[in-house]
Amino acid sequence: TCGICVEKCPFDAIEIINLPSELDEEPVHRYGDNAFSLYGLPTPEPGNVTGILGPNGIGKSTAVHALAGEMVPNLGDHESEDDWERVLDRFRGTGLQNYLESLKEGDVTVARKPQYVDQIPNQFDGNTRELLERTDERGALDSLIDRLNIAPVMDQPIDSISGGELQRVAIAACLARDADFYFLDEITPYLDIGQRMVVARLIRELADDDAAERSMLVVEHDLAILDLLADTLHVAYGEPGAYGVITDPKSVRNGINEYLKGYLDNENMRIRPSAITFEEHAPRVSSRSETLIEYPELTKSYGDGEFELHVEAGEINRSEVLGVVGPNGIGKSTLAKLFAGSLEPDEGELDFALDIAYKPQYIEIDQPMRVDAFLSSITDEFGSSYWNTEVAQPLQLDRVMEQNLSDLSGGERQRVAIAACLSEDADLYLLDEPSAHLDVEQRVRATTAIRRYAENHDATVMVIDHDIYMIDLLADRLMVFDGEPAERGHATPPQEMREGMNEFLADLDITFRRDERTGRPRINKPGSQLDSQQKRDGEYYYST
Ligand code: ADP
Ligand code: ADP
Ligand code: MG
């Protein structure tokens, strides 16, 4: 062991090249004897958007509590009295000195968007209008309501609106305030790509208002959005729940590339055994010619035609991973339910005799049952070395096996639900938004598990998701939805990735390029030369 974690190596017993130098020092904060310790703090800078990238449980919120002045860091001595002078001494001569001085003088105001918006209804009784009214400190609320498309739910009780609506309301409530320091703990959960772009722009504009000297700090797991939004990036690493290290700021590009590579250059530190790579994987040719499902044109409407879905006829190949993309409220989950057989189409017939495993978007597994009991009730393979390697390990289930389903956090619940779906013996696996609530590492592990599972089982998988990185890593072909959200939706037949991405992104008016060094997709700055060039060429996604 390296001396920090005596019991279990956080890096799954990989070779640790060397210790981060921060760990030679005392931590910035330690919650108690043998409790979580935080090393390093992010540096908010006026006029900048500072990103933090790292797993959950690594100390990001702890760092924010400190920077927001909600807690005086104890510098490792949890029995010490609160003492800002000591903290100032420690950070003298660093980029944080000025900030901490004004914090000590009480000159700093803070606005914060909490991570779990689902909990807001437990804390607030009233409608959207009442919640937002109190936050209008800059006179910007009307414009935020307009750009975040909140008007339709202004008079609805907070406990009746959807996750995506709640997320936009919470972001509006934070950005409407007049603060020096804004902290946004995840901005993308439940939002589609268009909505993510709007939020990124709003945050950017606040930072760019020079007169106000605002600092924006954003924790985010959607790498494409983080890349577009942030000026600098702190990577957080360590062992979740035990200790966390926040690096010095890096350029966003280097920060993300080093993070993906699993090796931090300046720190000379390996944080993961292997790199996360993006390749334009060739479609798996093995059995591509074989068709699993041929489905006719389908329609489905709700109520008195309040929403109408029209699906063009198409076919799904055996053992392909089909990505499904489109805005919120356009009918993606409705299609999943039609395939899963829990809804009947109005026109067209789905009469295939296939076994289908379905992970719905909103996971309701609140049975009073332990995770291990639940999973072993689904598959006889439970606990076999094969199942452990292919399912349990990549989804990091060992830590939750003995917990009750009802006690799981959002990310834990998601991983158990993905495992449950993959553990079924089925012809078609339908996964509706598997990336929700997962951090980057977990998304990549889940992606690998799904893809490897599909390959090894010759299984056919349909994945609905808003995370372009996940879709890029997973999908062989793409089904694209367009239309008018909440009114009508239209789905194309499955198409090649290139065509599909072009069609999807043209609708959104966003272009991507690939990072030269790592091949990862990056959003072009709107209006940049590349952006204009690719739009002229009709190449929204692949430019080579
Ligand atoms: P992140 O924001 O990166 O998910 P947090 O800063 O919320 O991480 O938490 C880091 C670790 O510190 C977690 O293991 C958490 O349980 C622990 N922790 C957070 N707050 C407290 C507290 N008040 N007392 C003891 N431990 C805490
Ligand atoms: P997506 O998965 O693309 O976000 P959905 O298929 O969930 O979209 O929903 C499409 C539209 O149909 C939305 O406007 C939604 O509010 C509406 N809708 C979904 N389910 C029902 C239902 N059971 N009754 C009435 N309207 C519904
Ligand atoms: Mg947190």
Coordinates of C-alpha atoms and ligand atoms in Angstrom, one line a residue:
T1 CA 0.0 0.0 0.0
C2 CA 1.0 3.6 -0.4
G3 CA 0.5 4.4 3.3
I4 CA -2.7 6.4 2.9
C5 CA -5.2 3.7 2.5
V6 CA -4.1 0.9 4.6
E7 CA -6.9 -1.4 3.9
K8 CA -7.8 -1.3 0.2
C9 CA -6.1 0.4 -2.7
P10 CA -8.4 2.9 -4.2
F11 CA -7.0 2.2 -7.6
D12 CA -7.9 -1.5 -7.5
A13 CA -4.4 -2.5 -6.6
I14 CA -2.7 -0.9 -9.5
E15 CA 0.8 0.4 -9.2
I16 CA 0.8 3.8 -7.7
I17 CA 3.6 5.7 -9.4
N18 CA 4.1 8.2 -6.7
L19 CA 2.2 10.1 -4.0
P20 CA 0.6 13.4 -4.8
S21 CA 2.8 15.9 -3.0
E22 CA -0.3 17.4 -1.3
L23 CA -0.6 14.3 0.8
D24 CA 2.8 15.1 2.5
E25 CA 1.1 18.1 3.9
E26 CA -1.8 18.3 6.3
P27 CA -5.2 18.4 4.5
V28 CA -7.2 21.6 4.1
H29 CA -10.1 19.9 6.0
R30 CA -10.7 16.7 7.8
Y31 CA -14.1 15.8 9.2
G32 CA -12.7 13.7 12.1
D33 CA -10.3 10.9 13.1
N34 CA -10.1 8.6 10.1
A35 CA -12.8 10.6 8.4
F36 CA -12.8 12.1 4.9
S37 CA -9.9 14.5 4.2
L38 CA -9.7 17.1 1.5
Y39 CA -6.5 18.3 0.0
G40 CA -6.4 21.4 -2.1
L41 CA -9.1 23.9 -3.0
P42 CA -10.3 25.2 -6.3
T43 CA -9.5 28.8 -7.2
P44 CA -12.5 30.9 -8.2
E45 CA -11.5 33.9 -10.3
P46 CA -13.6 36.9 -11.1
G47 CA -14.8 36.8 -14.7
N48 CA -14.0 33.1 -15.0
V49 CA -16.0 29.9 -15.2
T50 CA -14.0 27.4 -13.2
G51 CA -14.9 23.7 -13.7
I52 CA -14.4 20.8 -11.3
L53 CA -14.2 17.3 -12.7
G54 CA -14.1 14.3 -10.6
P55 CA -16.1 11.4 -9.1
N56 CA -18.8 11.8 -6.5
G57 CA -17.8 11.6 -2.8
I58 CA -14.4 13.2 -3.6
G59 CA -14.9 16.5 -1.7
K60 CA -16.2 18.9 -4.3
S61 CA -19.1 20.0 -2.1
T62 CA -16.8 20.2 0.9
A63 CA -14.5 22.5 -1.0
V64 CA -17.5 24.7 -1.9
H65 CA -18.7 24.9 1.7
A66 CA -15.3 26.2 2.6
L67 CA -15.1 28.7 -0.3
A68 CA -18.6 29.9 0.4
G69 CA -17.6 30.7 4.0
E70 CA -20.2 28.2 5.4
M71 CA -17.4 26.4 7.2
V72 CA -13.8 27.3 8.3
P73 CA -11.4 24.7 7.1
N74 CA -9.6 23.1 10.0
L75 CA -6.4 22.3 8.2
G76 CA -6.6 18.7 9.4
D77 CA -7.1 19.4 13.1
H78 CA -10.7 18.8 13.7
E79 CA -10.5 19.8 17.3
S80 CA -9.2 23.3 16.5
E81 CA -11.3 26.4 16.9
D82 CA -12.5 28.1 13.8
D83 CA -9.6 30.4 12.8
W84 CA -9.4 32.2 9.5
E85 CA -6.0 33.6 10.3
R86 CA -4.4 30.2 10.2
V87 CA -6.2 29.5 6.9
L88 CA -5.0 32.7 5.5
D89 CA -1.4 31.9 6.6
R90 CA -1.6 28.6 4.8
F91 CA -2.8 30.1 1.6
R92 CA -0.7 33.3 1.6
G93 CA 1.0 33.7 -1.7
T94 CA -1.4 31.4 -3.6
G95 CA -4.1 32.3 -6.0
L96 CA -6.6 32.0 -3.2
Q97 CA -5.2 34.7 -0.9
N98 CA -7.3 37.6 -2.2
Y99 CA -10.4 35.5 -2.2
L100 CA -10.0 34.2 1.3
E101 CA -9.2 37.7 2.6
S102 CA -12.5 39.1 1.3
L103 CA -14.3 36.0 2.6
K104 CA -12.8 36.6 6.1
E105 CA -14.0 40.3 5.9
G106 CA -17.5 39.0 5.1
D107 CA -17.4 40.8 1.7
V108 CA -18.5 37.8 -0.4
T109 CA -22.0 36.8 -1.4
V110 CA -22.8 33.3 -2.7
A111 CA -25.5 31.7 -4.7
R112 CA -25.7 27.9 -5.0
K113 CA -27.6 25.4 -7.0
P114 CA -27.8 22.1 -5.1
Q115 CA -26.9 18.8 -6.8
Y116 CA -30.1 16.9 -6.2
V117 CA -33.0 19.0 -7.5
D118 CA -35.3 16.1 -6.8
Q119 CA -35.1 17.1 -3.1
I120 CA -36.4 20.7 -3.7
P121 CA -40.1 19.7 -3.4
N122 CA -39.4 18.4 0.1
Q123 CA -38.0 21.7 1.1
F124 CA -40.4 24.1 -0.7
D125 CA -44.1 24.2 -0.6
G126 CA -45.6 26.3 -3.3
N127 CA -45.6 26.9 -7.0
T128 CA -42.8 27.8 -9.4
R129 CA -43.7 31.5 -9.4
E130 CA -43.5 31.7 -5.6
L131 CA -40.1 30.0 -5.6
L132 CA -38.6 32.2 -8.2
E133 CA -40.0 35.5 -7.0
R134 CA -37.7 35.7 -4.0
T135 CA -34.6 35.2 -6.1
D136 CA -35.0 38.1 -8.5
E137 CA -32.1 40.2 -7.2
R138 CA -30.6 41.4 -10.6
G139 CA -33.8 42.1 -12.5
A140 CA -32.9 39.2 -14.8
L141 CA -35.6 36.7 -13.8
D142 CA -38.0 37.4 -16.7
S143 CA -35.3 36.8 -19.2
L144 CA -34.2 33.6 -17.5
I145 CA -37.8 32.3 -17.4
D146 CA -38.0 33.0 -21.1
R147 CA -34.7 31.5 -22.2
L148 CA -35.1 28.4 -19.9
N149 CA -38.6 28.0 -21.2
I150 CA -40.1 27.9 -17.6
A151 CA -43.3 29.9 -18.5
P152 CA -45.4 26.8 -19.0
V153 CA -44.9 25.7 -15.4
M154 CA -45.0 29.0 -13.6
D155 CA -48.3 28.3 -11.9
Q156 CA -47.7 24.6 -11.2
P157 CA -46.9 23.4 -7.7
I158 CA -43.2 22.6 -7.4
D159 CA -44.0 19.0 -6.4
S160 CA -45.8 18.4 -9.7
I161 CA -43.2 19.3 -12.3
S162 CA -40.8 17.0 -14.1
G163 CA -37.1 16.5 -13.3
G164 CA -36.0 18.6 -16.3
E165 CA -38.4 21.4 -15.4
L166 CA -37.1 21.3 -11.8
Q167 CA -33.5 21.5 -13.0
R168 CA -34.2 24.6 -15.1
V169 CA -36.2 26.2 -12.2
A170 CA -33.3 25.6 -9.8
I171 CA -30.7 27.0 -12.3
A172 CA -32.9 30.1 -12.8
A173 CA -33.2 30.5 -9.1
C174 CA -29.5 30.5 -8.6
L175 CA -28.6 32.7 -11.6
A176 CA -31.3 35.3 -10.8
R177 CA -29.4 36.1 -7.6
D178 CA -26.8 38.9 -7.3
A179 CA -23.7 37.2 -6.0
D180 CA -20.0 37.3 -6.3
F181 CA -19.7 33.6 -6.3
Y182 CA -22.0 31.2 -8.0
F183 CA -21.7 27.5 -7.4
L184 CA -23.6 25.1 -9.7
D185 CA -23.4 21.5 -8.6
E186 CA -24.2 19.7 -11.9
I187 CA -26.2 21.5 -14.5
T188 CA -27.1 18.8 -17.0
P189 CA -29.1 16.0 -15.3
Y190 CA -32.5 15.6 -17.0
L191 CA -31.7 18.2 -19.6
D192 CA -31.5 17.6 -23.4
I193 CA -28.5 18.9 -25.4
G194 CA -30.3 22.0 -26.5
Q195 CA -31.3 22.9 -22.9
R196 CA -27.7 22.1 -21.8
M197 CA -26.4 24.6 -24.3
V198 CA -28.8 27.3 -23.2
V199 CA -27.7 26.9 -19.6
A200 CA -24.0 26.9 -20.6
R201 CA -24.6 30.2 -22.4
L202 CA -26.4 31.8 -19.5
I203 CA -23.5 30.9 -17.1
R204 CA -21.0 32.2 -19.7
E205 CA -22.8 35.5 -20.0
L206 CA -22.8 36.1 -16.2
A207 CA -19.0 35.5 -16.1
D208 CA -18.4 37.8 -19.1
D209 CA -20.1 40.8 -17.4
D210 CA -16.8 42.5 -16.6
A211 CA -18.3 45.2 -14.3
A212 CA -19.7 42.6 -11.9
E213 CA -16.5 40.5 -11.5
R214 CA -18.5 37.3 -10.8
S215 CA -16.9 33.9 -10.3
M216 CA -18.7 30.9 -11.6
L217 CA -17.8 27.4 -10.2
V218 CA -19.3 24.4 -12.0
V219 CA -19.2 20.8 -11.1
E220 CA -20.2 18.8 -14.2
H221 CA -20.0 15.3 -15.6
D222 CA -20.9 16.1 -19.2
L223 CA -17.5 16.5 -20.7
A224 CA -18.7 18.2 -23.9
I225 CA -20.5 20.9 -21.9
L226 CA -17.7 21.4 -19.4
D227 CA -15.3 21.7 -22.3
L228 CA -17.4 24.4 -23.9
L229 CA -18.2 26.3 -20.8
A230 CA -15.2 26.4 -18.5
D231 CA -12.1 28.6 -18.7
T232 CA -10.0 26.5 -16.3
L233 CA -10.5 23.1 -14.8
H234 CA -9.6 21.5 -11.5
V235 CA -9.4 17.7 -11.5
A236 CA -10.5 16.0 -8.3
Y237 CA -9.2 12.5 -7.6
G238 CA -8.5 10.2 -4.6
E239 CA -10.7 7.6 -3.0
P240 CA -14.3 8.6 -2.7
G241 CA -15.3 8.7 0.9
A242 CA -11.7 8.5 2.2
Y243 CA -9.8 11.3 0.7
G244 CA -9.8 13.7 -2.2
V245 CA -7.3 15.9 -3.9
I246 CA -8.2 19.0 -5.9
T247 CA -5.4 19.8 -8.4
D248 CA -4.2 23.3 -9.3
P249 CA -6.1 24.7 -12.2
K250 CA -5.4 23.4 -15.7
S251 CA -6.5 24.5 -19.1
V252 CA -9.8 22.8 -19.8
R253 CA -8.5 20.9 -22.7
N254 CA -5.5 19.6 -20.8
G255 CA -7.5 18.9 -17.7
I256 CA -10.0 16.8 -19.6
N257 CA -7.4 15.1 -21.7
E258 CA -5.3 14.2 -18.7
Y259 CA -8.4 13.0 -16.8
L260 CA -9.3 10.8 -19.7
K261 CA -5.7 9.6 -20.0
G262 CA -5.8 8.6 -16.3
Y263 CA -2.5 10.5 -15.8
L264 CA -2.0 14.0 -14.5
D265 CA 1.0 15.5 -16.1
N266 CA 2.0 18.3 -13.7
E267 CA 1.2 16.2 -10.6
N268 CA 3.0 13.2 -12.2
M269 CA 0.2 11.1 -10.9
R270 CA -1.7 8.1 -12.2
I271 CA -5.4 8.3 -11.2
R272 CA -6.7 5.3 -13.2
P273 CA -5.0 2.1 -14.6
S274 CA -6.0 2.8 -18.2
A275 CA -7.0 5.6 -20.5
I276 CA -10.5 6.3 -21.7
T277 CA -10.3 6.3 -25.5
F278 CA -12.6 7.5 -28.2
E279 CA -12.3 5.7 -31.5
E280 CA -14.5 5.9 -34.5
H281 CA -15.3 2.2 -34.0
A282 CA -16.2 0.4 -37.1
P283 CA -19.7 -1.1 -36.9
R284 CA -19.4 -4.7 -35.8
V285 CA -19.8 -6.5 -39.1
S286 CA -20.2 -10.0 -37.8
S287 CA -23.9 -10.4 -38.2
R288 CA -24.9 -7.1 -39.5
S289 CA -26.8 -8.4 -42.4
E290 CA -29.1 -10.3 -40.1
T291 CA -32.3 -8.4 -39.1
L292 CA -33.6 -8.9 -35.6
I293 CA -36.8 -6.8 -35.9
E294 CA -38.5 -5.3 -38.9
Y295 CA -41.2 -2.9 -37.7
P296 CA -43.8 -1.1 -39.7
E297 CA -44.7 2.6 -39.6
L298 CA -46.2 3.3 -36.1
T299 CA -48.2 6.0 -34.6
K300 CA -49.2 6.7 -31.0
S301 CA -51.0 9.6 -29.5
Y302 CA -52.0 10.5 -25.9
G303 CA -55.3 12.0 -24.8
D304 CA -57.1 13.9 -27.5
G305 CA -54.1 14.1 -29.7
E306 CA -52.3 16.3 -27.2
F307 CA -49.1 14.5 -28.2
E308 CA -48.6 12.5 -31.4
L309 CA -45.7 10.3 -32.2
H310 CA -45.0 9.1 -35.8
V311 CA -42.3 6.4 -36.2
E312 CA -41.1 5.6 -39.7
A313 CA -40.8 1.9 -40.6
G314 CA -37.3 0.4 -40.0
E315 CA -35.3 -2.5 -39.0
I316 CA -33.0 -3.3 -36.1
N317 CA -30.0 -5.5 -36.8
R318 CA -29.0 -8.4 -34.6
S319 CA -26.3 -7.6 -32.2
E320 CA -26.0 -3.9 -32.9
V321 CA -26.1 -1.0 -30.4
L322 CA -28.7 1.5 -31.6
G323 CA -28.4 5.0 -30.1
V324 CA -31.5 7.0 -29.8
V325 CA -31.2 10.8 -29.6
G326 CA -33.6 13.8 -29.6
P327 CA -34.9 16.6 -27.4
N328 CA -37.0 16.0 -24.2
G329 CA -40.7 15.5 -24.7
I330 CA -40.4 14.2 -28.2
G331 CA -41.5 10.6 -27.7
K332 CA -38.3 8.6 -27.1
S333 CA -39.6 6.9 -23.9
T334 CA -42.9 6.4 -25.7
L335 CA -41.2 4.4 -28.4
A336 CA -39.3 2.4 -25.8
K337 CA -42.6 1.5 -24.1
L338 CA -44.1 0.5 -27.5
F339 CA -41.2 -1.9 -28.1
A340 CA -41.3 -3.1 -24.5
G341 CA -45.0 -3.9 -25.0
S342 CA -46.2 -1.8 -22.1
L343 CA -48.0 0.5 -24.6
E344 CA -50.0 -0.4 -27.8
P345 CA -49.5 1.6 -30.9
D346 CA -52.6 3.3 -32.5
E347 CA -51.5 2.3 -36.0
G348 CA -49.1 -0.4 -37.0
E349 CA -48.5 -3.7 -35.3
L350 CA -45.6 -5.0 -33.3
D351 CA -46.0 -8.7 -33.3
F352 CA -42.5 -9.9 -32.8
A353 CA -42.1 -12.7 -30.3
L354 CA -38.9 -11.4 -28.6
D355 CA -37.9 -11.3 -25.0
I356 CA -37.2 -7.7 -24.1
A357 CA -35.4 -6.3 -21.1
Y358 CA -36.3 -2.7 -20.3
K359 CA -34.7 -0.2 -18.0
P360 CA -37.1 2.7 -17.8
Q361 CA -36.0 6.3 -17.4
Y362 CA -37.5 6.8 -14.0
I363 CA -36.4 3.9 -11.9
E364 CA -38.8 2.7 -9.3
I365 CA -37.3 -0.1 -7.3
D366 CA -38.5 0.7 -3.8
Q367 CA -39.1 -2.8 -2.6
P368 CA -37.9 -3.6 0.9
M369 CA -35.3 -5.9 -0.5
R370 CA -31.5 -6.0 -0.5
V371 CA -29.6 -5.4 -3.7
D372 CA -28.1 -8.9 -3.7
A373 CA -31.5 -10.6 -3.2
F374 CA -33.0 -8.5 -5.9
L375 CA -30.3 -9.3 -8.5
S376 CA -30.2 -13.0 -7.6
S377 CA -33.9 -13.1 -8.2
I378 CA -33.3 -12.0 -11.8
T379 CA -30.5 -14.3 -12.9
D380 CA -29.1 -17.7 -12.0
E381 CA -25.7 -16.3 -13.0
F382 CA -25.7 -14.0 -10.0
G383 CA -22.4 -14.4 -8.2
S384 CA -20.7 -16.5 -10.9
S385 CA -17.2 -15.3 -11.8
Y386 CA -18.5 -14.5 -15.2
W387 CA -21.4 -12.3 -13.9
N388 CA -19.0 -10.6 -11.5
T389 CA -16.5 -9.7 -14.2
E390 CA -19.0 -8.7 -16.8
V391 CA -21.7 -7.0 -14.7
A392 CA -21.0 -6.4 -11.0
Q393 CA -17.4 -5.2 -11.3
P394 CA -17.8 -2.6 -14.1
L395 CA -20.9 -1.3 -12.4
Q396 CA -19.2 -1.2 -9.0
L397 CA -21.9 -3.1 -7.2
D398 CA -19.8 -4.7 -4.5
R399 CA -20.2 -1.6 -2.2
V400 CA -24.0 -1.6 -2.5
M401 CA -24.9 -5.4 -2.5
E402 CA -25.9 -5.4 1.2
Q403 CA -27.9 -2.2 1.1
N404 CA -31.7 -2.0 0.7
L405 CA -33.0 -0.9 -2.6
S406 CA -34.9 1.9 -1.0
D407 CA -31.7 3.4 0.6
L408 CA -29.8 3.8 -2.6
S409 CA -28.6 7.2 -4.0
G410 CA -29.5 8.2 -7.5
G411 CA -26.3 6.9 -9.0
E412 CA -26.4 3.6 -7.1
R413 CA -30.0 3.0 -8.1
Q414 CA -29.0 3.6 -11.8
R415 CA -26.2 1.1 -11.7
V416 CA -28.4 -1.5 -10.0
A417 CA -31.1 -1.0 -12.6
I418 CA -28.6 -1.3 -15.5
A419 CA -27.2 -4.5 -13.9
A420 CA -30.8 -5.8 -13.5
C421 CA -31.5 -5.1 -17.2
L422 CA -28.3 -6.7 -18.5
S423 CA -28.8 -9.7 -16.2
E424 CA -32.0 -10.7 -18.0
D425 CA -31.9 -13.2 -20.8
A426 CA -33.4 -11.2 -23.6
D427 CA -33.2 -10.6 -27.4
L428 CA -33.4 -6.9 -27.1
Y429 CA -32.1 -4.6 -24.2
L430 CA -33.7 -1.2 -24.0
L431 CA -31.9 1.3 -21.8
D432 CA -33.6 4.7 -21.2
E433 CA -31.1 7.3 -20.1
P434 CA -28.5 5.1 -18.4
S435 CA -26.1 8.1 -17.9
A436 CA -28.4 9.9 -15.5
H437 CA -26.8 10.4 -12.0
L438 CA -23.5 8.8 -12.9
D439 CA -20.2 10.5 -12.8
V440 CA -17.8 10.3 -15.7
E441 CA -15.9 7.3 -14.5
Q442 CA -19.2 5.4 -13.9
R443 CA -20.5 6.4 -17.3
V444 CA -17.5 5.0 -19.0
R445 CA -17.6 1.8 -17.0
A446 CA -21.3 1.4 -17.7
T447 CA -20.7 2.1 -21.3
T448 CA -18.0 -0.5 -21.4
A449 CA -20.2 -3.0 -19.6
I450 CA -23.1 -2.5 -22.0
R451 CA -20.9 -2.7 -25.1
R452 CA -19.0 -5.7 -24.0
Y453 CA -22.2 -7.4 -23.0
A454 CA -23.7 -6.8 -26.4
E455 CA -20.6 -8.1 -28.1
N456 CA -20.2 -11.2 -26.0
H457 CA -23.9 -12.1 -26.1
D458 CA -24.6 -11.1 -29.7
A459 CA -27.2 -9.0 -28.0
T460 CA -29.1 -6.2 -29.5
V461 CA -29.2 -3.0 -27.5
M462 CA -31.1 0.3 -27.8
V463 CA -29.8 3.2 -25.7
I464 CA -31.6 6.5 -25.3
D465 CA -29.2 9.1 -23.9
H466 CA -28.3 12.8 -24.0
D467 CA -24.6 12.3 -23.3
I468 CA -22.9 12.6 -26.7
Y469 CA -19.8 10.9 -25.3
M470 CA -21.8 7.9 -24.2
I471 CA -23.6 7.7 -27.5
D472 CA -20.3 8.1 -29.4
L473 CA -18.7 5.3 -27.5
L474 CA -21.7 3.0 -27.6
A475 CA -23.7 3.3 -30.8
D476 CA -23.3 1.5 -34.1
R477 CA -26.2 3.3 -35.7
L478 CA -28.6 6.1 -34.7
M479 CA -32.3 6.8 -34.5
V480 CA -33.1 10.5 -34.5
F481 CA -36.2 12.2 -33.2
D482 CA -37.4 15.6 -34.2
G483 CA -40.6 17.5 -34.1
E484 CA -42.1 19.9 -31.5
P485 CA -41.6 18.8 -27.9
A486 CA -44.9 18.0 -26.0
E487 CA -46.8 18.3 -29.3
R488 CA -45.6 15.9 -32.0
G489 CA -42.6 13.7 -32.4
H490 CA -41.1 12.0 -35.5
A491 CA -38.6 9.2 -35.5
T492 CA -36.3 8.3 -38.4
P493 CA -35.4 4.7 -39.3
P494 CA -32.0 3.7 -37.8
Q495 CA -29.3 5.3 -39.9
E496 CA -25.5 5.3 -40.0
M497 CA -23.8 7.3 -37.3
R498 CA -22.5 10.0 -39.6
E499 CA -25.8 10.7 -41.2
G500 CA -27.7 10.4 -38.0
M501 CA -25.4 12.8 -36.0
N502 CA -25.5 15.3 -38.9
E503 CA -29.2 15.3 -38.9
F504 CA -29.5 15.6 -35.2
L505 CA -26.9 18.3 -34.8
A506 CA -28.2 20.3 -37.7
D507 CA -31.5 20.5 -35.9
L508 CA -29.6 21.9 -32.9
D509 CA -27.3 24.1 -34.9
I510 CA -24.2 22.6 -33.1
T511 CA -21.1 21.3 -34.7
F512 CA -18.4 19.0 -33.2
R513 CA -14.8 18.3 -34.0
R514 CA -12.5 15.7 -32.7
D515 CA -9.7 16.5 -30.4
E516 CA -6.5 15.9 -32.4
R517 CA -4.7 14.1 -29.6
T518 CA -7.4 12.0 -28.1
G519 CA -10.2 11.7 -30.7
R520 CA -12.8 12.9 -28.2
P521 CA -15.6 14.9 -29.6
R522 CA -15.6 18.6 -28.8
I523 CA -18.3 21.2 -29.4
N524 CA -17.1 24.0 -31.7
K525 CA -17.6 27.5 -30.3
P526 CA -20.7 28.8 -32.0
G527 CA -19.7 31.2 -34.7
S528 CA -16.1 30.1 -34.8
Q529 CA -14.4 29.5 -38.2
L530 CA -14.6 25.7 -37.8
D531 CA -18.3 26.0 -36.8
S532 CA -19.1 28.0 -39.9
Q533 CA -17.0 25.8 -42.2
Q534 CA -18.6 22.6 -41.0
K535 CA -22.1 24.0 -41.3
R536 CA -21.4 25.0 -44.9
D537 CA -20.1 21.5 -45.6
G538 CA -23.0 19.9 -43.8
E539 CA -20.5 18.0 -41.6
Y540 CA -21.8 18.6 -38.1
Y541 CA -20.1 15.7 -36.4
Y542 CA -17.3 14.1 -38.4
S543 CA -15.2 16.5 -40.3
T544 CA -12.6 14.0 -41.6
Ligands
ADP1 P1 -18.6 15.4 -3.5 O1 -19.2 16.8 -3.5 O2 -17.3 15.3 -4.3 O3 -19.6 14.3 -3.9 P2 -18.6 15.8 -0.7 O4 -17.7 16.9 -0.4 O5 -20.0 15.9 -0.6 O6 -18.2 15.1 -2.0 O7 -18.2 14.6 0.4 C1 -16.9 14.1 0.5 C2 -16.9 13.0 1.6 O8 -17.0 13.7 2.9 C3 -18.0 12.0 1.6 O9 -17.5 10.8 1.9 C4 -18.9 12.5 2.6 O10 -19.7 11.5 3.2 C5 -18.0 13.2 3.6 N1 -18.7 14.3 4.4 C6 -19.3 15.3 3.8 N2 -19.8 16.1 4.8 C7 -19.5 15.6 6.0 C8 -19.7 16.0 7.3 N3 -20.3 17.1 7.7 N4 -19.1 15.1 8.3 C9 -18.5 14.0 7.9 N5 -18.2 13.6 6.7 C10 -18.7 14.4 5.7
ADP2 P1 -39.1 11.8 -24.3 O1 -38.8 10.4 -23.8 O2 -38.6 12.1 -25.7 O3 -38.7 12.9 -23.3 P2 -41.9 11.0 -23.8 O4 -42.1 9.8 -24.8 O5 -41.7 10.7 -22.4 O6 -40.7 11.9 -24.4 O7 -43.1 12.0 -23.9 C1 -43.6 12.6 -25.1 C2 -44.7 13.5 -24.8 O8 -45.9 12.7 -24.4 C3 -44.5 14.5 -23.6 O9 -45.1 15.7 -23.9 C4 -45.2 13.8 -22.4 O10 -45.6 14.8 -21.5 C5 -46.3 13.1 -23.1 N1 -46.8 11.9 -22.4 C6 -45.9 10.9 -22.0 N2 -46.6 9.9 -21.4 C7 -47.9 10.4 -21.4 C8 -49.1 9.8 -20.9 N3 -49.1 8.6 -20.3 N4 -50.3 10.5 -21.0 C9 -50.3 11.7 -21.6 N5 -49.2 12.3 -22.1 C10 -48.0 11.6 -22.0
MG3 MG -21.3 17.0 -4.0

